[in-house]
Amino acid sequence: MHRILKAGDIRFSAAYSGHAQGFERAELIDRSCSAVHTGLAQCRLASGGHVDRHVQSYEEYVYVTEGEPVLVLEGKACPLLPGAAAFIPVGSEHAWIGPDSGTASWIELSTPIPRGPEGPRDTFFFGPPGAPERQALDIRDPRSRHLFRMTDEDISVDKLKVGSRVDAPTVSAGMNTALLAYSGIAVKMLIDQRLSAALATMFMVEYQPGGVAHPHDHPLEEAYVILQGEVEAMADGQHYLLKEGDVFWTGVGCIHAFWNRSDTTVRWLETSSPAPPARHGYRFNRDWDYLDEKLGRQG
């Protein structure tokens, strides 16, 4: 019902043989841990490397953690800085070009879960990416419909207490770009229907000291990649201390919870697949325990 993968146990290997150079993947969550919706991987691409143009039969959700990889999506090449998120629709031709120097890394969610080597083909290559003209990411441009970038200010409640300038270098403020804050927790959506995603969501979560999510479960799978700080997590009655680089996955019906017992904030990247339903996306134990106790008092 859940999986813990410690940062020190993550292993990379060359991927897309014959269709890539300087590209490696580490499979984090896949069918081997009983996931049926979540294909989560960590990718890295060296300077001078590339991944050929290709299409896939699943959606891809990307969050850049390091370096500046170049995403070629539908013929347009865009360098992505750390904090950038990209949504790649089913059947959309795309490629990757390595950064000008060093190594670029990103987290990648694939859903429906890739079929694997034993299933029918779900990835089709068309040749090298070439040398397309590069255009910097401009998230204010309405044509950047599959791209986004989060800064630290986007997840700070204090920074959002005042109105933004009309020429602020961010997307227009609205309900679909809002920061959700509750119980010492801040949630900033990165990829959802706003970027045309249909099958999952990807978002950033930050817990203040004392922040807590009481035991609950979902009708969906969740994956978490710890980016900074440490948090106590519970899954299926077992407790873990998650630190930077660790990966956590919970299956449908897995009762889990989080407590930030440290004196600093903790931040992680989280995915939900399938996308949460309009209602009943959470089932908190405390609510139903309360009903049980209330009925017991009433005899």
mmCIF file of C-alpha atoms in Angstrom:
data_model
loop_
_atom_site.group_PDB
_atom_site.id
_atom_site.type_symbol
_atom_site.label_atom_id
_atom_site.label_comp_id
_atom_site.label_asym_id
_atom_site.label_seq_id
_atom_site.Cartn_x
_atom_site.Cartn_y
_atom_site.Cartn_z
ATOM 1 C CA MET A 1 0.000 0.000 0.000
ATOM 2 C CA HIS A 2 3.012 2.352 0.255
ATOM 3 C CA ARG A 3 6.688 2.672 -0.621
ATOM 4 C CA ILE A 4 9.652 4.531 0.885
ATOM 5 C CA LEU A 5 12.740 5.085 -1.267
ATOM 6 C CA LYS A 6 15.648 6.748 0.499
ATOM 7 C CA ALA A 7 17.793 9.222 -1.421
ATOM 8 C CA GLY A 8 20.911 7.074 -1.016
ATOM 9 C CA ASP A 9 19.191 4.097 -2.646
ATOM 10 C CA ILE A 10 18.225 5.878 -5.880
ATOM 11 C CA ARG A 11 20.126 4.457 -8.857
ATOM 12 C CA PHE A 12 20.394 5.936 -12.358
ATOM 13 C CA SER A 13 20.963 4.084 -15.619
ATOM 14 C CA ALA A 14 21.220 5.088 -19.273
ATOM 15 C CA ALA A 15 17.827 5.263 -20.956
ATOM 16 C CA TYR A 16 16.370 5.323 -24.477
ATOM 17 C CA SER A 17 19.259 3.395 -25.997
ATOM 18 C CA GLY A 18 19.909 4.517 -29.567
ATOM 19 C CA HIS A 19 17.626 7.532 -29.135
ATOM 20 C CA ALA A 20 19.463 9.582 -26.512
ATOM 21 C CA GLN A 21 22.918 10.685 -25.446
ATOM 22 C CA GLY A 22 24.011 11.704 -21.945
ATOM 23 C CA PHE A 23 20.542 10.899 -20.585
ATOM 24 C CA GLU A 24 19.852 8.821 -17.468
ATOM 25 C CA ARG A 25 16.708 7.854 -15.549
ATOM 26 C CA ALA A 26 16.077 6.479 -12.074
ATOM 27 C CA GLU A 27 12.722 4.739 -11.776
ATOM 28 C CA LEU A 28 11.209 5.791 -8.449
ATOM 29 C CA ILE A 29 7.629 4.508 -8.546
ATOM 30 C CA ASP A 30 6.375 1.962 -11.077
ATOM 31 C CA ARG A 31 4.529 -1.333 -11.367
ATOM 32 C CA SER A 32 7.121 -3.089 -9.175
ATOM 33 C CA CYS A 33 5.622 -1.441 -6.066
ATOM 34 C CA SER A 34 2.034 -2.181 -7.175
ATOM 35 C CA ALA A 35 1.389 1.304 -8.571
ATOM 36 C CA VAL A 36 -1.285 1.279 -11.265
ATOM 37 C CA HIS A 37 -1.490 5.008 -12.088
ATOM 38 C CA THR A 38 1.902 6.462 -11.099
ATOM 39 C CA GLY A 39 5.064 6.229 -13.155
ATOM 40 C CA LEU A 40 7.534 8.499 -11.338
ATOM 41 C CA ALA A 41 11.148 8.944 -12.386
ATOM 42 C CA GLN A 42 14.101 11.211 -11.769
ATOM 43 C CA CYS A 43 15.868 12.238 -14.971
ATOM 44 C CA ARG A 44 19.211 13.883 -15.647
ATOM 45 C CA LEU A 45 20.764 15.121 -18.853
ATOM 46 C CA ALA A 46 24.381 16.163 -19.304
ATOM 47 C CA SER A 47 25.672 19.140 -21.246
ATOM 48 C CA GLY A 48 25.951 18.164 -24.902
ATOM 49 C CA GLY A 49 23.379 15.418 -24.465
ATOM 50 C CA HIS A 50 19.914 15.074 -25.926
ATOM 51 C CA VAL A 51 16.784 12.948 -26.185
ATOM 52 C CA ASP A 52 15.406 12.459 -29.707
ATOM 53 C CA ARG A 53 12.039 13.809 -30.805
ATOM 54 C CA HIS A 54 9.302 11.439 -29.723
ATOM 55 C CA VAL A 55 5.644 11.017 -28.785
ATOM 56 C CA GLN A 56 4.107 8.908 -26.041
ATOM 57 C CA SER A 57 0.743 7.383 -25.251
ATOM 58 C CA TYR A 58 0.690 8.941 -21.774
ATOM 59 C CA GLU A 59 0.786 12.395 -20.212
ATOM 60 C CA GLU A 60 4.068 13.698 -18.798
ATOM 61 C CA TYR A 61 4.393 16.133 -15.896
ATOM 62 C CA VAL A 62 7.855 17.664 -15.425
ATOM 63 C CA TYR A 63 9.407 19.685 -12.602
ATOM 64 C CA VAL A 64 12.994 20.932 -12.995
ATOM 65 C CA THR A 65 15.135 20.635 -9.861
ATOM 66 C CA GLU A 66 18.599 21.519 -11.171
ATOM 67 C CA GLY A 67 20.310 23.028 -14.200
ATOM 68 C CA GLU A 68 18.731 24.401 -17.342
ATOM 69 C CA PRO A 69 17.514 21.698 -19.745
ATOM 70 C CA VAL A 70 15.940 22.756 -23.027
ATOM 71 C CA LEU A 71 12.505 21.319 -23.754
ATOM 72 C CA VAL A 72 11.547 21.198 -27.419
ATOM 73 C CA LEU A 73 7.753 20.969 -27.391
ATOM 74 C CA GLU A 74 5.714 21.118 -30.585
ATOM 75 C CA GLY A 75 8.672 22.630 -32.438
ATOM 76 C CA LYS A 76 9.455 25.375 -29.889
ATOM 77 C CA ALA A 77 12.627 25.189 -27.785
ATOM 78 C CA CYS A 78 12.432 26.628 -24.275
ATOM 79 C CA PRO A 79 15.208 26.572 -21.633
ATOM 80 C CA LEU A 80 13.686 25.632 -18.281
ATOM 81 C CA LEU A 81 15.139 27.056 -15.064
ATOM 82 C CA PRO A 82 14.880 25.285 -11.690
ATOM 83 C CA GLY A 83 11.295 25.619 -10.456
ATOM 84 C CA ALA A 84 9.880 25.340 -13.972
ATOM 85 C CA ALA A 85 7.045 22.912 -14.653
ATOM 86 C CA ALA A 86 5.995 21.560 -18.044
ATOM 87 C CA PHE A 87 3.024 19.514 -19.164
ATOM 88 C CA ILE A 88 3.430 17.292 -22.225
ATOM 89 C CA PRO A 89 0.058 16.081 -23.587
ATOM 90 C CA VAL A 90 -0.525 12.607 -24.990
ATOM 91 C CA GLY A 91 0.829 12.396 -28.551
ATOM 92 C CA SER A 92 2.692 15.752 -28.444
ATOM 93 C CA GLU A 93 6.070 15.621 -30.146
ATOM 94 C CA HIS A 94 8.900 16.712 -27.843
ATOM 95 C CA ALA A 95 12.625 16.363 -27.276
ATOM 96 C CA TRP A 96 15.269 17.398 -24.762
ATOM 97 C CA ILE A 97 18.597 19.194 -25.234
ATOM 98 C CA GLY A 98 21.216 19.248 -22.487
ATOM 99 C CA PRO A 99 22.196 22.440 -20.632
ATOM 100 C CA ASP A 100 25.046 24.618 -21.842
ATOM 101 C CA SER A 101 27.142 23.384 -18.918
ATOM 102 C CA GLY A 102 26.869 20.877 -16.100
ATOM 103 C CA THR A 103 23.914 18.553 -15.648
ATOM 104 C CA ALA A 104 20.178 19.227 -15.559
ATOM 105 C CA SER A 105 17.775 17.180 -13.437
ATOM 106 C CA TRP A 106 14.005 16.910 -13.294
ATOM 107 C CA ILE A 107 11.215 14.856 -11.750
ATOM 108 C CA GLU A 108 8.871 13.255 -14.265
ATOM 109 C CA LEU A 109 5.397 11.805 -13.703
ATOM 110 C CA SER A 110 3.912 9.583 -16.414
ATOM 111 C CA THR A 111 0.253 8.557 -16.427
ATOM 112 C CA PRO A 112 -1.411 6.293 -17.496
ATOM 113 C CA ILE A 113 1.461 4.275 -16.095
ATOM 114 C CA PRO A 114 3.892 3.257 -18.864
ATOM 115 C CA ARG A 115 3.366 -0.262 -20.129
ATOM 116 C CA GLY A 116 6.953 -1.387 -19.668
ATOM 117 C CA PRO A 117 9.136 -3.599 -21.889
ATOM 118 C CA GLU A 118 6.630 -6.458 -21.940
ATOM 119 C CA GLY A 119 3.660 -4.382 -23.085
ATOM 120 C CA PRO A 120 2.792 -2.839 -26.449
ATOM 121 C CA ARG A 121 4.956 0.100 -27.519
ATOM 122 C CA ASP A 122 4.021 3.427 -25.946
ATOM 123 C CA THR A 123 6.985 5.614 -27.035
ATOM 124 C CA PHE A 124 7.824 6.407 -30.679
ATOM 125 C CA PHE A 125 10.994 8.241 -31.817
ATOM 126 C CA PHE A 126 11.490 10.442 -34.901
ATOM 127 C CA GLY A 127 15.152 11.468 -34.882
ATOM 128 C CA PRO A 128 17.449 14.104 -33.320
ATOM 129 C CA PRO A 129 16.021 17.378 -32.012
ATOM 130 C CA GLY A 130 18.166 19.482 -34.359
ATOM 131 C CA ALA A 131 19.025 23.054 -33.367
ATOM 132 C CA PRO A 132 15.729 24.944 -33.005
ATOM 133 C CA GLU A 133 15.758 28.605 -32.009
ATOM 134 C CA ARG A 134 15.438 29.003 -28.264
ATOM 135 C CA GLN A 135 12.868 31.244 -26.611
ATOM 136 C CA ALA A 136 12.924 32.109 -22.900
ATOM 137 C CA LEU A 137 9.901 31.049 -20.856
ATOM 138 C CA ASP A 138 7.414 33.902 -20.519
ATOM 139 C CA ILE A 139 4.621 32.716 -18.224
ATOM 140 C CA ARG A 140 2.619 35.905 -18.785
ATOM 141 C CA ASP A 141 2.297 35.049 -22.476
ATOM 142 C CA PRO A 142 -1.066 33.264 -22.938
ATOM 143 C CA ARG A 143 0.583 31.017 -25.531
ATOM 144 C CA SER A 144 2.693 29.392 -22.787
ATOM 145 C CA ARG A 145 -0.268 27.140 -22.146
ATOM 146 C CA HIS A 146 1.757 24.075 -21.088
ATOM 147 C CA LEU A 147 4.516 25.779 -19.069
ATOM 148 C CA PHE A 148 4.787 27.368 -15.626
ATOM 149 C CA ARG A 149 7.446 28.378 -13.111
ATOM 150 C CA MET A 150 7.126 28.692 -9.357
ATOM 151 C CA THR A 151 9.280 31.029 -7.286
ATOM 152 C CA ASP A 152 9.595 31.139 -3.497
ATOM 153 C CA GLU A 153 7.298 34.168 -3.406
ATOM 154 C CA ASP A 154 4.511 32.131 -5.036
ATOM 155 C CA ILE A 155 4.219 29.901 -1.969
ATOM 156 C CA SER A 156 4.605 32.615 0.683
ATOM 157 C CA VAL A 157 1.331 33.721 2.264
ATOM 158 C CA ASP A 158 2.889 36.978 3.470
ATOM 159 C CA LYS A 159 4.048 37.888 -0.053
ATOM 160 C CA LEU A 160 0.509 37.408 -1.390
ATOM 161 C CA LYS A 161 -1.231 39.683 1.118
ATOM 162 C CA VAL A 162 -0.836 42.716 -1.149
ATOM 163 C CA GLY A 163 -2.010 43.285 -4.714
ATOM 164 C CA SER A 164 0.369 42.554 -7.559
ATOM 165 C CA ARG A 165 1.412 45.181 -10.093
ATOM 166 C CA VAL A 166 -0.183 45.033 -13.513
ATOM 167 C CA ASP A 167 3.283 44.460 -14.983
ATOM 168 C CA ALA A 168 4.324 41.828 -12.424
ATOM 169 C CA PRO A 169 6.284 38.988 -14.099
ATOM 170 C CA THR A 170 3.787 36.345 -12.997
ATOM 171 C CA VAL A 171 0.589 34.823 -14.295
ATOM 172 C CA SER A 172 -2.540 36.847 -13.619
ATOM 173 C CA ALA A 173 -3.868 36.331 -10.097
ATOM 174 C CA GLY A 174 -7.084 34.328 -9.885
ATOM 175 C CA MET A 175 -8.727 31.363 -8.202
ATOM 176 C CA ASN A 176 -6.980 28.934 -10.545
ATOM 177 C CA THR A 177 -3.548 30.335 -9.595
ATOM 178 C CA ALA A 178 -4.254 30.838 -5.867
ATOM 179 C CA LEU A 179 -2.162 29.607 -2.960
ATOM 180 C CA LEU A 180 -4.067 27.269 -0.626
ATOM 181 C CA ALA A 181 -3.120 27.620 3.054
ATOM 182 C CA TYR A 182 -4.479 25.561 5.983
ATOM 183 C CA SER A 183 -3.313 23.834 9.181
ATOM 184 C CA GLY A 184 0.239 25.171 8.806
ATOM 185 C CA ILE A 185 0.334 23.869 5.225
ATOM 186 C CA ALA A 186 0.707 25.802 1.968
ATOM 187 C CA VAL A 187 -0.136 24.208 -1.397
ATOM 188 C CA LYS A 188 0.745 25.740 -4.766
ATOM 189 C CA MET A 189 -0.576 24.055 -7.890
ATOM 190 C CA LEU A 190 1.964 23.575 -10.683
ATOM 191 C CA ILE A 191 0.209 21.422 -13.297
ATOM 192 C CA ASP A 192 -3.518 20.775 -13.503
ATOM 193 C CA GLN A 193 -6.366 21.574 -15.890
ATOM 194 C CA ARG A 194 -5.044 25.127 -16.207
ATOM 195 C CA LEU A 195 -2.125 23.719 -18.246
ATOM 196 C CA SER A 196 -4.469 21.299 -20.073
ATOM 197 C CA ALA A 197 -3.670 18.279 -17.901
ATOM 198 C CA ALA A 198 -6.473 15.723 -17.663
ATOM 199 C CA LEU A 199 -5.208 12.670 -15.800
ATOM 200 C CA ALA A 200 -3.189 13.909 -12.803
ATOM 201 C CA THR A 201 -1.981 16.937 -10.859
ATOM 202 C CA MET A 202 1.457 18.098 -9.731
ATOM 203 C CA PHE A 203 1.889 20.644 -6.953
ATOM 204 C CA MET A 204 4.256 22.024 -4.320
ATOM 205 C CA VAL A 205 3.600 21.518 -0.613
ATOM 206 C CA GLU A 206 5.227 23.386 2.281
ATOM 207 C CA TYR A 207 4.719 22.678 6.001
ATOM 208 C CA GLN A 208 5.504 25.299 8.604
ATOM 209 C CA PRO A 209 6.866 24.087 11.973
ATOM 210 C CA GLY A 210 3.916 22.414 13.675
ATOM 211 C CA GLY A 211 2.099 21.804 10.390
ATOM 212 C CA VAL A 212 0.096 18.584 10.352
ATOM 213 C CA ALA A 213 -2.121 16.511 8.082
ATOM 214 C CA HIS A 214 -4.028 14.064 10.261
ATOM 215 C CA PRO A 215 -4.473 10.408 9.167
ATOM 216 C CA HIS A 216 -6.485 10.104 5.963
ATOM 217 C CA ASP A 217 -6.651 8.268 2.664
ATOM 218 C CA HIS A 218 -7.704 8.989 -0.937
ATOM 219 C CA PRO A 219 -9.359 7.308 -3.944
ATOM 220 C CA LEU A 220 -6.099 7.948 -5.828
ATOM 221 C CA GLU A 221 -2.336 7.418 -5.657
ATOM 222 C CA GLU A 222 0.055 10.067 -4.335
ATOM 223 C CA ALA A 223 3.808 10.450 -4.694
ATOM 224 C CA TYR A 224 6.076 12.809 -2.747
ATOM 225 C CA VAL A 225 9.674 13.909 -3.393
ATOM 226 C CA ILE A 226 11.207 15.750 -0.429
ATOM 227 C CA LEU A 227 13.041 18.868 -1.626
ATOM 228 C CA GLN A 228 14.094 20.473 1.662
ATOM 229 C CA GLY A 229 13.775 19.902 5.396
ATOM 230 C CA GLU A 230 12.458 16.782 7.088
ATOM 231 C CA VAL A 231 9.015 15.520 8.016
ATOM 232 C CA GLU A 232 7.568 12.622 9.977
ATOM 233 C CA ALA A 233 5.282 10.504 7.824
ATOM 234 C CA MET A 234 2.965 7.641 8.710
ATOM 235 C CA ALA A 235 1.650 5.045 6.286
ATOM 236 C CA ASP A 236 -0.312 1.908 7.141
ATOM 237 C CA GLY A 237 0.589 2.404 10.819
ATOM 238 C CA GLN A 238 4.351 2.646 10.195
ATOM 239 C CA HIS A 239 6.297 5.842 10.927
ATOM 240 C CA TYR A 240 9.209 7.241 8.917
ATOM 241 C CA LEU A 241 11.432 10.315 8.959
ATOM 242 C CA LEU A 242 11.678 11.654 5.418
ATOM 243 C CA LYS A 243 14.582 13.905 4.438
ATOM 244 C CA GLU A 244 15.776 15.755 1.339
ATOM 245 C CA GLY A 245 15.855 13.484 -1.709
ATOM 246 C CA ASP A 246 13.644 10.765 -0.203
ATOM 247 C CA VAL A 247 10.610 9.497 -2.140
ATOM 248 C CA PHE A 248 7.308 8.367 -0.639
ATOM 249 C CA TRP A 249 4.318 6.779 -2.407
ATOM 250 C CA THR A 250 0.853 5.883 -1.100
ATOM 251 C CA GLY A 251 -1.622 3.690 -2.936
ATOM 252 C CA VAL A 252 -5.405 3.962 -2.981
ATOM 253 C CA GLY A 253 -6.753 3.389 0.527
ATOM 254 C CA CYS A 254 -3.368 3.727 2.263
ATOM 255 C CA ILE A 255 -3.974 5.666 5.487
ATOM 256 C CA HIS A 256 -1.180 8.214 5.850
ATOM 257 C CA ALA A 257 -0.336 11.395 7.752
ATOM 258 C CA PHE A 258 2.394 14.034 8.133
ATOM 259 C CA TRP A 259 3.809 16.030 11.050
ATOM 260 C CA ASN A 260 6.486 18.717 10.846
ATOM 261 C CA ARG A 261 8.059 18.374 14.288
ATOM 262 C CA SER A 262 11.169 20.358 13.301
ATOM 263 C CA ASP A 263 11.780 24.087 13.770
ATOM 264 C CA THR A 264 12.142 24.775 10.025
ATOM 265 C CA THR A 265 9.856 24.496 7.005
ATOM 266 C CA VAL A 266 9.727 21.342 4.921
ATOM 267 C CA ARG A 267 8.895 21.364 1.224
ATOM 268 C CA TRP A 268 8.097 18.574 -1.196
ATOM 269 C CA LEU A 269 6.850 18.001 -4.723
ATOM 270 C CA GLU A 270 3.624 15.991 -4.776
ATOM 271 C CA THR A 271 1.594 14.270 -7.477
ATOM 272 C CA SER A 272 -1.931 12.842 -7.500
ATOM 273 C CA SER A 273 -2.988 10.311 -10.098
ATOM 274 C CA PRO A 274 -5.697 10.116 -11.202
ATOM 275 C CA ALA A 275 -6.572 13.766 -10.707
ATOM 276 C CA PRO A 276 -8.632 14.342 -7.532
ATOM 277 C CA PRO A 277 -12.416 14.051 -7.978
ATOM 278 C CA ALA A 278 -14.711 17.026 -7.482
ATOM 279 C CA ARG A 279 -15.874 15.554 -4.154
ATOM 280 C CA HIS A 280 -14.619 13.089 -1.552
ATOM 281 C CA GLY A 281 -10.956 13.361 -2.496
ATOM 282 C CA TYR A 282 -10.015 13.094 1.208
ATOM 283 C CA ARG A 283 -11.284 10.703 3.873
ATOM 284 C CA PHE A 284 -10.076 11.798 7.322
ATOM 285 C CA ASN A 285 -10.127 9.205 10.089
ATOM 286 C CA ARG A 286 -10.946 11.857 12.713
ATOM 287 C CA ASP A 287 -14.286 12.711 11.110
ATOM 288 C CA TRP A 288 -15.549 9.149 11.060
ATOM 289 C CA ASP A 289 -14.063 8.410 14.490
ATOM 290 C CA TYR A 290 -16.054 11.386 15.750
ATOM 291 C CA LEU A 291 -19.257 9.950 14.298
ATOM 292 C CA ASP A 292 -18.516 6.584 15.913
ATOM 293 C CA GLU A 293 -18.004 8.239 19.287
ATOM 294 C CA LYS A 294 -21.125 10.403 18.884
ATOM 295 C CA LEU A 295 -23.287 7.398 18.070
ATOM 296 C CA GLY A 296 -21.766 5.545 21.002
ATOM 297 C CA ARG A 297 -22.694 8.392 23.395
ATOM 298 C CA GLN A 298 -26.229 8.269 22.055
ATOM 299 C CA GLY A 299 -26.433 4.558 22.709
#
